[in-house]
Structures are given as structure tokens and as C-alpha cells.
PDB file of C-alpha atoms in Angstrom:
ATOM      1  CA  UNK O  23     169.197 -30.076  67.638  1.00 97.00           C
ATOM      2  CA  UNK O  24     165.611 -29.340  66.780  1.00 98.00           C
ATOM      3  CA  UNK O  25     165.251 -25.202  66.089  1.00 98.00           C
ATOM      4  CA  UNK O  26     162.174 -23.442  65.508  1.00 98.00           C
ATOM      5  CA  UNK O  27     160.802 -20.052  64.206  1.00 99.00           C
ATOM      6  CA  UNK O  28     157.111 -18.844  65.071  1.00 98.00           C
ATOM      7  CA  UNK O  29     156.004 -15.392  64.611  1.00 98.00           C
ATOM      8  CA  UNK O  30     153.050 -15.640  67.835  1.00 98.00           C
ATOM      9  CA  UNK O  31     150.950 -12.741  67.238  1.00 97.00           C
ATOM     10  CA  UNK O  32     150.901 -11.492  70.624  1.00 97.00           C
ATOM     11  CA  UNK O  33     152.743 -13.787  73.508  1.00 97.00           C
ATOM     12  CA  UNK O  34     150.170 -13.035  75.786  1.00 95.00           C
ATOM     13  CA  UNK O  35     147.825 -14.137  73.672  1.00 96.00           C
ATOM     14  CA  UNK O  36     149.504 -16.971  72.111  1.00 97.00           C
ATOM     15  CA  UNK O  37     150.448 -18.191  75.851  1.00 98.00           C
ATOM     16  CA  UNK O  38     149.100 -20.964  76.485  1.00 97.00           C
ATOM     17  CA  UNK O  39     149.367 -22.208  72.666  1.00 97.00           C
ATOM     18  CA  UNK O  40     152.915 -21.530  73.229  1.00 98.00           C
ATOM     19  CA  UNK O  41     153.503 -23.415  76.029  1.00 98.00           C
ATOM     20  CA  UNK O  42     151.516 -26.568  74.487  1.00 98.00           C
ATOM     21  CA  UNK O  43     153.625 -26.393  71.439  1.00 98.00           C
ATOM     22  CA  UNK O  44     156.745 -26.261  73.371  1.00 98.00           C
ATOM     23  CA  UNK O  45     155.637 -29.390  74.995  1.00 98.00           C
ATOM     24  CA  UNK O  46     154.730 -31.357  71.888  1.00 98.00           C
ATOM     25  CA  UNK O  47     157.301 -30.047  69.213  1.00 98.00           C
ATOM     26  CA  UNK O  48     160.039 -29.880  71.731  1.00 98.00           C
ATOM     27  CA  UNK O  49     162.536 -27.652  70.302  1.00 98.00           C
ATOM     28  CA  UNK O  50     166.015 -26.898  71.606  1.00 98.00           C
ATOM     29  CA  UNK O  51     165.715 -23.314  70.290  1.00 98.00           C
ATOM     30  CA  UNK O  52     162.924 -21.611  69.658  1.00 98.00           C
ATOM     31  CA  UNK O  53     162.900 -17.863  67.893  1.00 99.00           C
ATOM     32  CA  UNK O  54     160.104 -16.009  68.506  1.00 98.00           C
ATOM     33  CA  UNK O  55     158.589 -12.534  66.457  1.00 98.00           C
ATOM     34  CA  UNK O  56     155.849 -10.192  67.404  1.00 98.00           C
ATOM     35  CA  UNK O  57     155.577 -10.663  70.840  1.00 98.00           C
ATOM     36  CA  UNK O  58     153.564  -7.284  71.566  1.00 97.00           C
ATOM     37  CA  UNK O  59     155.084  -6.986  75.276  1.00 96.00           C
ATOM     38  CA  UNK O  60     157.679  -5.107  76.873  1.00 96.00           C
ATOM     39  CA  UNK O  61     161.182  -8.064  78.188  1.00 95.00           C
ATOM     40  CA  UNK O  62     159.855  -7.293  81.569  1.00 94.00           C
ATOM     41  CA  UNK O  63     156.211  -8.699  80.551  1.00 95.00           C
ATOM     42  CA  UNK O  64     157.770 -11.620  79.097  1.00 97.00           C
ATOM     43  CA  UNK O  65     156.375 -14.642  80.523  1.00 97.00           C
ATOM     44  CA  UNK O  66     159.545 -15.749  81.751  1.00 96.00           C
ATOM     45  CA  UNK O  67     158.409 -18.054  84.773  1.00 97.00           C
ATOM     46  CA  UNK O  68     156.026 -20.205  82.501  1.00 98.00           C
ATOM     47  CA  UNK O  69     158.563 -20.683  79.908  1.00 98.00           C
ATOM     48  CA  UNK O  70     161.954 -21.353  82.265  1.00 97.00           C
ATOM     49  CA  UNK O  71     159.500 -24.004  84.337  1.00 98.00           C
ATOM     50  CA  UNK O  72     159.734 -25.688  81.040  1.00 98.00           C
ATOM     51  CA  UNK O  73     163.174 -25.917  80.964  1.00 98.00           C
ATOM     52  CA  UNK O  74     163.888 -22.984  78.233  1.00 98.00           C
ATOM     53  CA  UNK O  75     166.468 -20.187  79.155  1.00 98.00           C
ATOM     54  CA  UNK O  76     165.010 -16.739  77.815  1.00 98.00           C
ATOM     55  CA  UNK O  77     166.462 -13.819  75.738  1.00 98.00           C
ATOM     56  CA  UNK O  78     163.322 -11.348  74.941  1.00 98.00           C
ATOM     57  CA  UNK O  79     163.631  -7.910  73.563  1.00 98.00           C
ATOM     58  CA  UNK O  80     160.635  -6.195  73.318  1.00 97.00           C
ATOM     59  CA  UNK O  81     159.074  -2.591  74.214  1.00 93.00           C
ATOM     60  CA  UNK O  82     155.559  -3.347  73.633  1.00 84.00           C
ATOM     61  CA  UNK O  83     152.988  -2.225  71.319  1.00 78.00           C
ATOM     62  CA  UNK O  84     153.723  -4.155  67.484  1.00 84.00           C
ATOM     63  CA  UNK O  85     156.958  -5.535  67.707  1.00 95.00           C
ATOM     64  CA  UNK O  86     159.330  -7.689  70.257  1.00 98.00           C
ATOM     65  CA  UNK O  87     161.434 -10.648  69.739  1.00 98.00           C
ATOM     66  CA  UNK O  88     163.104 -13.361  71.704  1.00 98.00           C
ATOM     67  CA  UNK O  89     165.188 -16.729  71.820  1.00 98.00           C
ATOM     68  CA  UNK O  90     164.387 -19.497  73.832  1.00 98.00           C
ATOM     69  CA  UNK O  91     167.015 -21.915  74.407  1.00 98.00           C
ATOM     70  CA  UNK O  92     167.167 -25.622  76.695  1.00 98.00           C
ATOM     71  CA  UNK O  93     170.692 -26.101  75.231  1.00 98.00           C
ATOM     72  CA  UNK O  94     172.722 -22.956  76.583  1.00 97.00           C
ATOM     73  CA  UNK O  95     172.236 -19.017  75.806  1.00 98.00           C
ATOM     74  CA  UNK O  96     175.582 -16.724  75.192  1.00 97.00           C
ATOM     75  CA  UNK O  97     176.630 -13.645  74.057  1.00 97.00           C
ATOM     76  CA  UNK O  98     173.097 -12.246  73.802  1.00 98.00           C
ATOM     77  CA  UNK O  99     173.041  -9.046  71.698  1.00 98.00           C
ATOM     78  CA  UNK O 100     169.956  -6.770  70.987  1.00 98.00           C
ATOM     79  CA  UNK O 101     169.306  -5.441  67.743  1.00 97.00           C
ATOM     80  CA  UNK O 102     171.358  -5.126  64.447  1.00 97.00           C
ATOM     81  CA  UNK O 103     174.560  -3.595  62.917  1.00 95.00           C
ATOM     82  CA  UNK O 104     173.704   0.235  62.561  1.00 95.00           C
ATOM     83  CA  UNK O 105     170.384  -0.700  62.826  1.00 95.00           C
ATOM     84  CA  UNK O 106     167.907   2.473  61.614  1.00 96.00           C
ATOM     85  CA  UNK O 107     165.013   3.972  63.297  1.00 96.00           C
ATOM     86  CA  UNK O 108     161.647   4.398  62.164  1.00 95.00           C
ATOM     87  CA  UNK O 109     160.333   8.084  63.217  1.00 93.00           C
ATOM     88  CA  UNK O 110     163.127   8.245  65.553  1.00 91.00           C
ATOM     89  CA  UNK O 111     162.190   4.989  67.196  1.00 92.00           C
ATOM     90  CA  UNK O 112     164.889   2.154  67.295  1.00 94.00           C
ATOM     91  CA  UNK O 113     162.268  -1.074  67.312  1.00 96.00           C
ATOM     92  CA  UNK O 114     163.269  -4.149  68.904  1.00 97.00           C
ATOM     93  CA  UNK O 115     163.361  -6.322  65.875  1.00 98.00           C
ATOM     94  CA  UNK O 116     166.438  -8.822  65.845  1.00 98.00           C
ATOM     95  CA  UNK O 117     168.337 -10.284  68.872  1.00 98.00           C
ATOM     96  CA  UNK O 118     171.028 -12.882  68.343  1.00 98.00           C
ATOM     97  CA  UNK O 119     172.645 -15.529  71.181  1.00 98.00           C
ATOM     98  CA  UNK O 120     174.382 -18.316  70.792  1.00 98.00           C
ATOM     99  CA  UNK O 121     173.009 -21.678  71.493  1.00 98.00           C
ATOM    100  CA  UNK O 122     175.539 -25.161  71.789  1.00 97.00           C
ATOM    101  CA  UNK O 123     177.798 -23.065  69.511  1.00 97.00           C
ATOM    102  CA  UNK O 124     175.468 -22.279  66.987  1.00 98.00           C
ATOM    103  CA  UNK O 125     174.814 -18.482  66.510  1.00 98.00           C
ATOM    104  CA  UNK O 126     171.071 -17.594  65.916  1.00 98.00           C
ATOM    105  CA  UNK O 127     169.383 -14.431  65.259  1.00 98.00           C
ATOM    106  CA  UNK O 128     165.735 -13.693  65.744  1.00 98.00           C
ATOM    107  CA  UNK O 129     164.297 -11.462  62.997  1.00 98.00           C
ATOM    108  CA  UNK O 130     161.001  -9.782  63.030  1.00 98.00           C
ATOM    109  CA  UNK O 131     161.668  -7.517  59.420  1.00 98.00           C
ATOM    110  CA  UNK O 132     159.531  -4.574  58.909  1.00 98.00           C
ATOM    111  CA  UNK O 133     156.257  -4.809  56.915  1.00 97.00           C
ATOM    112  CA  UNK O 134     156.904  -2.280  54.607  1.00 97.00           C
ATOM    113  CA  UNK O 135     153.222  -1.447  54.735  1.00 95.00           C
ATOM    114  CA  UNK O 136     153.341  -0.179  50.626  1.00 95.00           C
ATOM    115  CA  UNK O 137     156.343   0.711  48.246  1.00 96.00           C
ATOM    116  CA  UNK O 138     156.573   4.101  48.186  1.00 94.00           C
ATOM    117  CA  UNK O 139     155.574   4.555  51.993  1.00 96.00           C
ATOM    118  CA  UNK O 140     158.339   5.572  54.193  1.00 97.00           C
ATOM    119  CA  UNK O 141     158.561   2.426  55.989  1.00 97.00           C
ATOM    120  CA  UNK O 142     159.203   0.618  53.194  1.00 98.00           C
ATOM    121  CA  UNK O 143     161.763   2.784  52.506  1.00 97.00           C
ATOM    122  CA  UNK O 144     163.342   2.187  56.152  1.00 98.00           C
ATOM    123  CA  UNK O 145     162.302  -1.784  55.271  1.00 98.00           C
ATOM    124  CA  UNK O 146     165.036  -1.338  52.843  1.00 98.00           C
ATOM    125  CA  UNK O 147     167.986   0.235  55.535  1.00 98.00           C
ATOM    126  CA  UNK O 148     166.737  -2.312  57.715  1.00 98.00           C
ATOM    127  CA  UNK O 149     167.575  -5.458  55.798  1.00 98.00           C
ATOM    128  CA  UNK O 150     170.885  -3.508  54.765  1.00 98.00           C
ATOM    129  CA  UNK O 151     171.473  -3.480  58.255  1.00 98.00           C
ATOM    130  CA  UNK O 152     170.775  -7.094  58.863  1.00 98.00           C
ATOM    131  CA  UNK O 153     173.134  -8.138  56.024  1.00 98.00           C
ATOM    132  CA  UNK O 154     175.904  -6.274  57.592  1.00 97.00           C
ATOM    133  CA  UNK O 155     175.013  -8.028  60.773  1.00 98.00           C
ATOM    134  CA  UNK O 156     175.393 -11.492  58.528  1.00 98.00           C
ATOM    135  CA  UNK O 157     179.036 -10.334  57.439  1.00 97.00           C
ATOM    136  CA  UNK O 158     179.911  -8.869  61.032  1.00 96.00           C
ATOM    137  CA  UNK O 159     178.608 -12.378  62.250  1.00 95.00           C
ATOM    138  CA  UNK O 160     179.990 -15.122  59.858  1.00 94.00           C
ATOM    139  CA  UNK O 161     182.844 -16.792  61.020  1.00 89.00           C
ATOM    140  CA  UNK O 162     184.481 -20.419  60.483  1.00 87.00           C
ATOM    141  CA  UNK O 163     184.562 -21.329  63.990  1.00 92.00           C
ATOM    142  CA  UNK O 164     180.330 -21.839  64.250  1.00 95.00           C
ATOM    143  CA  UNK O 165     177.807 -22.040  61.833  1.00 98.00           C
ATOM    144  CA  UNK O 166     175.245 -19.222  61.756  1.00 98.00           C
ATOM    145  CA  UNK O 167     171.347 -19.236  61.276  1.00 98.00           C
ATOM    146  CA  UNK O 168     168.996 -16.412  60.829  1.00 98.00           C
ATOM    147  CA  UNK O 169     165.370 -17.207  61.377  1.00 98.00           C
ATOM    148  CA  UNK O 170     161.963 -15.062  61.481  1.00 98.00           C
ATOM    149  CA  UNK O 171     159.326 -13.251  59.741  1.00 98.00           C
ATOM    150  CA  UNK O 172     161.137 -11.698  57.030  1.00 98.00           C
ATOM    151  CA  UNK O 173     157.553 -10.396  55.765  1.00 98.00           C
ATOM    152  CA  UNK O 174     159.177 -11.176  51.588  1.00 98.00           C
ATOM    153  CA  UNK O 175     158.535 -13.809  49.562  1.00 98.00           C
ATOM    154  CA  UNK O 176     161.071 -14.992  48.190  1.00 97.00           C
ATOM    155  CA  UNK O 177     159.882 -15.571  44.747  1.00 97.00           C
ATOM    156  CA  UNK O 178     156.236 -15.965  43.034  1.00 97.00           C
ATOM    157  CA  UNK O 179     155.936 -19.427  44.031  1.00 97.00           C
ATOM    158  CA  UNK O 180     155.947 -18.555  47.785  1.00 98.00           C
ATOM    159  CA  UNK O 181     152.159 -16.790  47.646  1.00 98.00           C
ATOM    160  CA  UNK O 182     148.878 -18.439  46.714  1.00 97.00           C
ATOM    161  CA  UNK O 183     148.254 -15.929  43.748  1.00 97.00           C
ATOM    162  CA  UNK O 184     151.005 -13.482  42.809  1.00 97.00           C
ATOM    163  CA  UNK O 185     148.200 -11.662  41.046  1.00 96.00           C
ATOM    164  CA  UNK O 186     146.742 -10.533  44.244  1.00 95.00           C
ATOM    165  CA  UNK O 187     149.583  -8.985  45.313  1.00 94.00           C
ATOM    166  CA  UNK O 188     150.340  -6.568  42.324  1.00 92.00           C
ATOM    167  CA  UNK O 189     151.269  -3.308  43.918  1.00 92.00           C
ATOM    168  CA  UNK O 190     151.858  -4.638  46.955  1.00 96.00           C
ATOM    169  CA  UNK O 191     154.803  -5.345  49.625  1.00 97.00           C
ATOM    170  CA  UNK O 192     156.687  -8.551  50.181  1.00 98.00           C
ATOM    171  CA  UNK O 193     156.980  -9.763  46.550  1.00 98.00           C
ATOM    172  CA  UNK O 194     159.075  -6.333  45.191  1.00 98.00           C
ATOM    173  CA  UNK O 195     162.062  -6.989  43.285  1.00 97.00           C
ATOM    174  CA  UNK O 196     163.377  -4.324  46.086  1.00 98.00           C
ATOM    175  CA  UNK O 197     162.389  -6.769  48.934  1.00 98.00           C
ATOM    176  CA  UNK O 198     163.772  -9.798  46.925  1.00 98.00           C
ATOM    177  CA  UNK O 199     167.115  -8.261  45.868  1.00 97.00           C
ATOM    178  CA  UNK O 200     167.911  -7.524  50.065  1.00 96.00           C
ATOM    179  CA  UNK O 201     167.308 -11.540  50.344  1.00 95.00           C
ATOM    180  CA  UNK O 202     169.780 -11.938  47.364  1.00 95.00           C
ATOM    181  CA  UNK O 203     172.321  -9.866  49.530  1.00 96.00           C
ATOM    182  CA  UNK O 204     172.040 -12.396  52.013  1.00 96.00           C
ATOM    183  CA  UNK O 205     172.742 -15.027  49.825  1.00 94.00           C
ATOM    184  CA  UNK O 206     175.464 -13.000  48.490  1.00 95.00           C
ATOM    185  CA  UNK O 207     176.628 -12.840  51.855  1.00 96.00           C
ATOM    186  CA  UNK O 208     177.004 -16.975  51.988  1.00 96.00           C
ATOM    187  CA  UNK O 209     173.480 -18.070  53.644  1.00 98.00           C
ATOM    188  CA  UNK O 210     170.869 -20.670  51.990  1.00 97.00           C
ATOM    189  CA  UNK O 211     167.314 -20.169  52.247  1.00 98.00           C
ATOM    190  CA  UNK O 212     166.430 -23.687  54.286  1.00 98.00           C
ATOM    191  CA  UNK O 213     162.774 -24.523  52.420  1.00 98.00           C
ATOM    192  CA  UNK O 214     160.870 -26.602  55.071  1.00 98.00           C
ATOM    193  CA  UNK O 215     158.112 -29.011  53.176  1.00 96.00           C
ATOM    194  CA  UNK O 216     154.642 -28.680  53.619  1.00 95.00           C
ATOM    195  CA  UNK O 217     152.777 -31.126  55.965  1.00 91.00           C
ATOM    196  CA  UNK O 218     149.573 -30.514  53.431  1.00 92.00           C
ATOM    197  CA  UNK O 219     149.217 -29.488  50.230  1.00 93.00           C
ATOM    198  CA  UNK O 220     152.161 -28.743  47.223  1.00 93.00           C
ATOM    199  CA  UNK O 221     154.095 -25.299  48.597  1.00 96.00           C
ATOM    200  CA  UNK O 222     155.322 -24.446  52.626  1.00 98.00           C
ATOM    201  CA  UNK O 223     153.106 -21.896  53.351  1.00 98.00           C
ATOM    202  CA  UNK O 224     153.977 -20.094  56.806  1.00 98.00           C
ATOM    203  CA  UNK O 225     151.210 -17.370  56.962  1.00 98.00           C
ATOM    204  CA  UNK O 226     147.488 -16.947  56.061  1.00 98.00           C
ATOM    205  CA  UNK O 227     145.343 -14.053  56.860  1.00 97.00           C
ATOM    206  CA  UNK O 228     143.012 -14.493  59.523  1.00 97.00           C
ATOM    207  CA  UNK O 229     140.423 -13.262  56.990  1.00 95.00           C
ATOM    208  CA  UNK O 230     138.186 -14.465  53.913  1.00 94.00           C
ATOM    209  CA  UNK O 231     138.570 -17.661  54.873  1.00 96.00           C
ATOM    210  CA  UNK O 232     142.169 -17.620  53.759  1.00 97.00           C
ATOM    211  CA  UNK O 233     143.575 -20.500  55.965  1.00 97.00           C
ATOM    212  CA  UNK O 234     140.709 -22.878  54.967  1.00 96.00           C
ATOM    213  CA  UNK O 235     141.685 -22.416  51.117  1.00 96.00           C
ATOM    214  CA  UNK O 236     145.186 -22.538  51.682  1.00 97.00           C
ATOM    215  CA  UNK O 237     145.472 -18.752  50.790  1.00 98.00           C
ATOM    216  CA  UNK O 238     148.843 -18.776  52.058  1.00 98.00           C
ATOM    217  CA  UNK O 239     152.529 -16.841  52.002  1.00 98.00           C
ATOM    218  CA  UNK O 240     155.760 -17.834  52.477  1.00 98.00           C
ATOM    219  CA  UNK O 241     157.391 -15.343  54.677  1.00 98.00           C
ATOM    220  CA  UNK O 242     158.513 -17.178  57.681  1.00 98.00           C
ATOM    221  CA  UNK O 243     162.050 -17.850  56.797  1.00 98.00           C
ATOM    222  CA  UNK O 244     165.368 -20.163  58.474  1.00 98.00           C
ATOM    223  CA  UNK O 245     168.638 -19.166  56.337  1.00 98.00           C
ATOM    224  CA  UNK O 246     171.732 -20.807  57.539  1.00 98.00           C
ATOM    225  CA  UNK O 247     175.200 -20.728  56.420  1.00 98.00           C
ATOM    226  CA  UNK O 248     176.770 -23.254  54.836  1.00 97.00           C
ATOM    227  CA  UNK O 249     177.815 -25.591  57.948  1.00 97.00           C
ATOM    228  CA  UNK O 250     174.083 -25.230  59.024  1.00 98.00           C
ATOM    229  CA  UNK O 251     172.675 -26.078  55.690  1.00 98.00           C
ATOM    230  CA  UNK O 252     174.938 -29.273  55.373  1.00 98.00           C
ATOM    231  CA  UNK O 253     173.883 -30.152  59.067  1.00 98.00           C
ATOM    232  CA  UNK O 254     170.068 -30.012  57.980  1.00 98.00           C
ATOM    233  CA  UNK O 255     168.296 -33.125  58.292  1.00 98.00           C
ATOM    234  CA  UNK O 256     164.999 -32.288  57.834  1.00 98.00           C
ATOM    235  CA  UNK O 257     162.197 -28.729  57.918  1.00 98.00           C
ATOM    236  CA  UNK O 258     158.764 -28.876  57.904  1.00 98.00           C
ATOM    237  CA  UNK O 259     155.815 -25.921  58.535  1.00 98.00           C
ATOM    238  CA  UNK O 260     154.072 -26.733  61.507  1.00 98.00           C
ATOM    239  CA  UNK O 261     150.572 -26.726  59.684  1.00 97.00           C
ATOM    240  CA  UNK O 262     148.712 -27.591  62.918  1.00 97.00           C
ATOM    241  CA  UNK O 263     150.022 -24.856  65.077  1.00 97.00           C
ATOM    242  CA  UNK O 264     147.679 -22.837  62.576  1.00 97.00           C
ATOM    243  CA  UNK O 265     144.291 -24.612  63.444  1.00 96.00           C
ATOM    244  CA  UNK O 266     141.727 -23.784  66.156  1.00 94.00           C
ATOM    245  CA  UNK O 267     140.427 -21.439  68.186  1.00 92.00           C
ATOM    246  CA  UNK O 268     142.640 -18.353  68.710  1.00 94.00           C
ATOM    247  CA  UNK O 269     145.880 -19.266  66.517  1.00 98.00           C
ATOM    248  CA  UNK O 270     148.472 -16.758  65.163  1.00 98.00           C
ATOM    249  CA  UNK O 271     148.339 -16.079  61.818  1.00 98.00           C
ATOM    250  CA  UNK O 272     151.997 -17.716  61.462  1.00 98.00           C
ATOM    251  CA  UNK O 273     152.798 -21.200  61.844  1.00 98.00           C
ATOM    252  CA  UNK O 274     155.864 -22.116  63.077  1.00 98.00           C
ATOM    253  CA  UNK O 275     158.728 -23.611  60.580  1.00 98.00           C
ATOM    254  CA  UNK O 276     160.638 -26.558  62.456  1.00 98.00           C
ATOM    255  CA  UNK O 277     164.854 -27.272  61.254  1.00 98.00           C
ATOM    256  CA  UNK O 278     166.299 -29.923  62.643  1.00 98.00           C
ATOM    257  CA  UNK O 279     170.181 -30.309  62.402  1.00 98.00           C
ATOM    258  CA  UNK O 280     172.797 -32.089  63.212  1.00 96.00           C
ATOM    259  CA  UNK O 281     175.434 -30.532  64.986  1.00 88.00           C
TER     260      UNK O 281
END
């Protein structure tokens, strides 16, 4: 099975990329983050005439996620374990299925915006949440994978200068300890290898020429338990997803397993 995470940046936007990539990459699963439409909006016809099943959950505006799936789609569920709300908003960030017997979640973790701000505070109750969805959701009857833009680094390594980002979000000891907890809770991070240059960069701003110099992050993420991780037969970033005219700022990370 080939799966696949890509953060889109808008799925209207991002359509016909999406639909190209689909084409060329061919993935069985596909999880999808920031789709910036409501699940009616979803572009359901153009993606089923491809073959793909779709789970979306989405309510407009910044958020939205989905799983598209050629190789079955079960027991979709919406959102997390006890998952909190942000100014009294539940956001559509995580929806889980299960696909050939694998069970998959689609993450799309807050930004945290700045420690100190109060949605990095409810960053913090949100990936609390999610690793009580891990335990709720581990089981020895299927392996289980958790994909999406986790919006952390997981160490210093995973952004171009860790200088730059003194201060800042998605390289806190806060942010990395919550990864640790999923770890703790028996899933590997699954680093995918870079298709250019030394680290697997999955993001680069859309500004100061930041994709050009490679003035990338690490915050597209696949962790697996450990029958996925043993199944793993290769990962890669999808560099080229990330070139030309009108690209997300993500590129998507590829996994493919045996199972």
C-alpha cells in the first residue's frame, strides 16, 4: 500500500494540483490538512471519478481535513478523544477511518501562533487529546498510523536554522515533549528521505525566497505503530509537488508499506 500525507493549502485551490498528483503518485490513501472548505464543498465528484472513496471534515475558513481511500473506508470518526475548543469553537482537525485494515488518522495540529498565546496553550490540550486518541486507538488486531501537519519539529535538525526560530513555535521543548508522549504511547516517527539535498524538509514559506534556498521545516509527519513501522518499505518527501506556479507551501510525504 502506498499512503500519503499533504497539507494542500486550500483544496480549491490546490484542485487541480491535487488531482494531477493523485494521478502520478498514485496513492492508496491519501490524508489531507487545511482544506479551507466546508465537507459539503469538498470536491467529491472530481476525486471519486478517480477512483478514491472520500472522508472530509471541514467547516471552512483555516482548517478541514480528510482521507481519501481506493482500498476501502470504515469506521470513519470525526475529531479526537475529548478534543478541546478554541474560543468555544470545536475545529475540524483530525478524522480517522480505516483503510484494508489499517487505521489512519488525519491530523491538521494547531499552530500555536507564539508560546505564551492562548492557542498555544490549547496547542498543548490538543495534542493531549490526540495522544489519548493513540491509546483509545492502539490495538493488536491492526496496525495504526497517524499522519499530518503536526506544525513541531521534532528536533533542531528538522529546520534550516534553529537560530531563526528562537522564541518561536514548533521547536518548544513543550511542543516536542507532546511528540515524546506519542512515542511513549508506542508510535515511531517514520523519517521519509529527501529527494534533494541532506534533511526531509516538508514545508517552506512561500516567502524570501525560502523554497529556492531550501529554507525548509520538517513538520509534515507519518508515525506508525510498531506493525506499521516494520511494514515500511520505503518514505520519501515529494519535493516536486512543491515547484511551480501556485503550489502549497507543504509537500506531500509518501510511506509505502507492506501490509
Amino acid at each position: 500500500m502506498r499512503i500519503a500525507t499533504w497539507n494542500v493549502n486550500s483544496i480549491v485551490a490546490r484542485l487541480p494540483r491535487l488531482l494531477g498528483w493523485l494521478e502520478s503518485a498514485q496513492p492508496d490513501v491519501l490524508c489531507l490538512q487545511e482544506l479551507k472548505t466546508t465537507t459539503d464543498a469538498f470536491p467529491h465528484d472530481e476525486v471519486s471519478a478517480l477512483g478514491y472513496e472520500v472522508a472530509a471534515y471541514g467547516l471552512g475558513r483555516w482548517n478541514g481535513v480528510a482521507i481519501l481511500s481506493r482500498v476501502g473506508l470504515e469506521d470513519v470518526r470525526r475529531g479526537i478523544v475529548d478534543q478541546p475548543a478554541y474560543e468555544d469553537a470545536v475545529e475540524p482537525r483530525a478524522i480517522g477511518a480505516t483503510c484494508r485494515g489499517l487505521r489512519i488518522w488525519s491530523v491538521y495540529v494547531p499552530n500555536g501562533r507564539e508560546p505564551g498565546h492562548p492557542h498555544y496553550a490549547y496547542k498543548l490540550r490538543w495534542l493531549e487529546a490526540l495522544h489519548a486518541t493513540v491509546v483509545a486507538e492502539s490495538s493488536a488486531d491492526r496496525p495504526l498510523a497517524v499522519l499530518g501537519d503536526f506544525n513541531i519539529a521534532p528536533t533542531d535538525g528538522d529546520v534550516w536554522d534553529i537560530g531563526a526560530f528562537e522564541g518561536a513555535t514548533h521547536v518548544t521543548d513543550a511542543e516536542r515533549k507532546a511528540l515524546a508522549m506519542l512515542r511513549d504511547a508506542g508510535l515511531s516517527d517514520i523519517v521519509p528521505r529527501a529527494l534533494k539535498y541532506d534533511r526531509p524538509y516538508t514545508y517552506w514559506d512561500y516567502r524570501q525566497l525560502a523554497f529556492p534556498k531550501n529554507n525548509g521545516m520538517r513538520i509534515d509527519l507519518v508515525y506508525g505503530d510498531a506493525k506499521f513501522a516494520s511494514a515500511v518499505s520505503d518514505a520519501y518527501v515529494d519535493r516536486e509537488a512543491r515547484k511551480g506556479k501556485g503550489p502549497s507551501d507543504h509537500a506531500p510525504v509518501v510511506v509505502d508499506v507492506t501490509l
